[in-house]
Amino acid sequence: GFYRPAGGFFLWLDVGDGERAAKSLWRDAGIKVLPGGYLAVPDAAGRNPGAPYIRVALVHDRDTTATALRRMKDVLETL
């Protein structure tokens, strides 16, 4: 049942708090994204450079992606 898409693209969005945004998107819109802080390590000062971001995988067909991005916009505007 494994399906490999023809291609994919990652979109990095600065949302202020990537973990909070990821939780809100999953809870309120059923959209899974990855908090950027999960893909980086803290610097010498203890700041995680990925923390303000979410990583969005654009791997579905055009219509599915467009629908998801509209739902995403609605949720992110409330944060």
GROMACS .gro file of C-alpha atoms in nm:
model
   79
    1GLY     CA    1   0.000   0.000   0.000
    2PHE     CA    2   0.299   0.235  -0.010
    3TYR     CA    3   0.258   0.527  -0.248
    4ARG     CA    4   0.554   0.740  -0.354
    5PRO     CA    5   0.447   1.082  -0.484
    6ALA     CA    6   0.598   1.208  -0.808
    7GLY     CA    7   0.763   1.489  -0.615
    8GLY     CA    8   0.744   1.705  -0.311
    9PHE     CA    9   0.843   2.038  -0.172
   10PHE     CA   10   0.886   2.169   0.181
   11LEU     CA   11   0.758   2.512   0.270
   12TRP     CA   12   0.904   2.675   0.582
   13LEU     CA   13   0.673   2.930   0.747
   14ASP     CA   14   0.770   3.163   1.028
   15VAL     CA   15   0.468   3.140   1.259
   16GLY     CA   16   0.634   3.268   1.577
   17ASP     CA   17   0.595   2.943   1.773
   18GLY     CA   18   0.623   2.635   1.553
   19GLU     CA   19   0.515   2.382   1.814
   20ARG     CA   20   0.205   2.581   1.910
   21ALA     CA   21   0.111   2.630   1.544
   22ALA     CA   22   0.161   2.261   1.464
   23LYS     CA   23  -0.064   2.158   1.753
   24SER     CA   24  -0.331   2.409   1.651
   25LEU     CA   25  -0.324   2.299   1.287
   26TRP     CA   26  -0.364   1.934   1.384
   27ARG     CA   27  -0.638   2.002   1.641
   28ASP     CA   28  -0.836   2.261   1.445
   29ALA     CA   29  -0.783   2.163   1.082
   30GLY     CA   30  -0.657   1.804   1.077
   31ILE     CA   31  -0.335   1.919   0.907
   32LYS     CA   32  -0.002   1.764   1.007
   33VAL     CA   33   0.307   1.983   0.989
   34LEU     CA   34   0.639   1.954   1.167
   35PRO     CA   35   0.760   2.216   1.414
   36GLY     CA   36   1.089   2.353   1.285
   37GLY     CA   37   1.241   2.328   1.630
   38TYR     CA   38   1.226   1.949   1.600
   39LEU     CA   39   1.475   1.968   1.312
   40ALA     CA   40   1.734   2.194   1.472
   41VAL     CA   41   1.945   2.205   1.784
   42PRO     CA   42   1.987   2.495   2.024
   43ASP     CA   43   2.283   2.724   1.964
   44ALA     CA   44   2.544   2.814   2.227
   45ALA     CA   45   2.298   3.064   2.383
   46GLY     CA   46   2.029   2.796   2.409
   47ARG     CA   47   1.812   2.935   2.126
   48ASN     CA   48   1.668   2.689   1.877
   49PRO     CA   49   1.681   2.858   1.534
   50GLY     CA   50   1.398   2.641   1.404
   51ALA     CA   51   1.155   2.716   1.687
   52PRO     CA   52   0.960   2.993   1.511
   53TYR     CA   53   0.892   2.781   1.202
   54ILE     CA   54   0.674   2.501   1.077
   55ARG     CA   55   0.773   2.275   0.789
   56VAL     CA   56   0.489   2.204   0.549
   57ALA     CA   57   0.525   1.917   0.302
   58LEU     CA   58   0.356   1.995  -0.028
   59VAL     CA   59   0.316   1.642  -0.160
   60HIS     CA   60  -0.051   1.601  -0.252
   61ASP     CA   61  -0.232   1.684  -0.573
   62ARG     CA   62  -0.310   2.048  -0.653
   63ASP     CA   63  -0.671   2.047  -0.528
   64THR     CA   64  -0.590   1.876  -0.197
   65THR     CA   65  -0.296   2.111  -0.141
   66ALA     CA   66  -0.505   2.421  -0.219
   67THR     CA   67  -0.778   2.312   0.022
   68ALA     CA   68  -0.527   2.240   0.297
   69LEU     CA   69  -0.349   2.572   0.250
   70ARG     CA   70  -0.679   2.761   0.280
   71ARG     CA   71  -0.760   2.573   0.603
   72MET     CA   72  -0.408   2.641   0.725
   73LYS     CA   73  -0.444   3.012   0.660
   74ASP     CA   74  -0.768   3.024   0.858
   75VAL     CA   75  -0.608   2.857   1.160
   76LEU     CA   76  -0.281   3.052   1.148
   77GLU     CA   77  -0.466   3.384   1.133
   78THR     CA   78  -0.618   3.307   1.474
   79LEU     CA   79  -0.281   3.253   1.646
   0.00000   0.00000   0.00000
